[in-house]
């Protein structure tokens, strides 16, 4: 599955509003789909890069021998789901993440996580 197909698959999740594939080493999105006037996915991608970096820094400081599957940010009307995927960098850790914004009233979080896991397994960058 290529990037475009992966983004389309992610946006097909019930309640999906927007999706981005992000390189968190640079903070740049490799592709976006959806969003609209109120959701600038490029700005969100850059901001969520800091979330991923902060969590990885804390895990390193705690000497946790584990990896991040996903990070969930719950807002009043939305879920923001960050799923680490893809190629590994110098540290052996993933360097990409899928960022999916969901409408809480229409989304099933468990199904969305399952869907992103499947996309992760099929995606070739």
Coordinates of C-alpha atoms in Angstrom, one line a residue, residues 7-119:
X7 CA -4.4 8.0 3.7
X8 CA -7.6 7.1 1.8
X9 CA -7.9 3.9 3.9
X10 CA -7.5 5.9 7.2
X11 CA -10.0 8.6 6.1
X12 CA -12.5 5.8 5.4
X13 CA -12.7 5.0 9.2
X14 CA -16.1 5.9 10.6
X15 CA -15.8 9.4 12.1
X16 CA -12.5 10.3 10.5
X17 CA -12.1 14.0 9.8
X18 CA -8.4 14.2 8.7
X19 CA -5.3 12.2 8.4
X20 CA -1.6 12.8 7.9
X21 CA 1.5 10.7 7.5
X22 CA 4.3 12.5 9.4
X23 CA 8.1 12.1 9.7
X24 CA 8.7 13.0 13.3
X25 CA 12.4 13.6 12.9
X26 CA 11.7 16.5 10.6
X27 CA 8.1 17.4 11.6
X28 CA 7.1 17.4 8.0
X29 CA 4.0 15.6 6.7
X30 CA 4.6 13.2 3.8
X31 CA 0.9 13.4 2.9
X32 CA -2.4 14.7 4.2
X33 CA -6.1 14.1 3.4
X34 CA -9.2 15.8 4.8
X35 CA -9.0 18.4 7.5
X36 CA -10.7 21.5 6.1
X37 CA -10.7 25.1 7.2
X38 CA -10.7 24.5 10.9
X39 CA -8.0 21.7 10.9
X40 CA -4.7 22.6 9.3
X41 CA -3.1 19.1 9.1
X42 CA 0.4 20.5 8.4
X43 CA 0.3 22.6 11.6
X44 CA -1.2 19.6 13.6
X45 CA 1.5 17.3 12.2
X46 CA 4.3 19.6 13.3
X47 CA 2.7 20.1 16.7
X48 CA 2.2 16.4 17.3
X49 CA 5.8 15.7 16.4
X50 CA 6.6 17.5 19.6
X51 CA 4.2 15.2 21.5
X52 CA 5.9 12.1 20.1
X53 CA 9.4 13.4 20.8
X54 CA 8.5 14.3 24.3
X55 CA 7.1 10.8 25.0
X56 CA 10.2 9.2 23.5
X57 CA 12.4 11.5 25.6
X58 CA 10.6 10.5 28.8
X59 CA 10.8 6.8 27.9
X60 CA 14.5 7.2 27.4
X61 CA 15.0 9.0 30.7
X62 CA 13.1 6.3 32.5
X63 CA 15.1 3.6 30.7
X64 CA 11.9 1.9 29.6
X65 CA 12.7 -1.1 27.3
X66 CA 9.5 -0.7 25.3
X67 CA 8.0 0.9 22.3
X68 CA 5.1 3.2 21.6
X69 CA 2.2 1.7 19.7
X70 CA -0.1 4.7 19.7
X71 CA -0.8 7.9 21.6
X72 CA -4.4 9.0 22.2
X73 CA -5.4 12.6 22.9
X74 CA -9.0 13.0 23.9
X75 CA -10.7 16.3 23.3
X76 CA -14.3 17.3 24.1
X77 CA -15.5 16.6 20.5
X78 CA -12.6 14.7 19.0
X79 CA -10.0 11.9 19.3
X80 CA -6.5 12.5 18.0
X81 CA -4.8 9.2 17.4
X82 CA -1.1 9.0 16.7
X83 CA 0.2 5.6 15.5
X84 CA 3.9 5.1 15.2
X85 CA 4.8 3.2 12.0
X86 CA 7.3 2.7 9.3
X87 CA 11.0 2.9 8.7
X88 CA 13.4 2.9 11.6
X89 CA 15.9 5.6 12.2
X90 CA 19.4 5.5 13.6
X91 CA 18.1 4.6 17.0
X92 CA 16.2 1.6 15.6
X93 CA 12.9 3.3 16.6
X94 CA 10.1 4.2 14.1
X95 CA 10.5 7.6 12.4
X96 CA 7.0 8.0 11.0
X97 CA 3.5 8.2 12.5
X98 CA 0.0 8.3 11.2
X99 CA -2.1 11.1 12.7
X100 CA -5.8 10.5 12.6
X101 CA -8.5 13.0 13.8
X102 CA -11.8 11.5 14.7
X103 CA -15.2 13.0 15.5
X104 CA -16.1 11.5 18.9
X105 CA -19.8 11.3 18.2
X106 CA -19.3 9.2 15.1
X107 CA -16.1 7.2 15.8
X108 CA -15.4 3.8 17.4
X109 CA -12.0 4.2 18.9
X110 CA -11.3 0.5 19.1
X111 CA -12.1 0.0 15.4
X112 CA -10.0 3.0 14.4
X113 CA -7.0 1.6 16.3
X114 CA -7.5 -1.7 14.6
X115 CA -7.8 -0.1 11.2
X116 CA -4.6 1.9 11.7
X117 CA -2.7 -1.2 12.8
X118 CA -3.8 -2.9 9.5
X119 CA -2.7 0.1 7.5

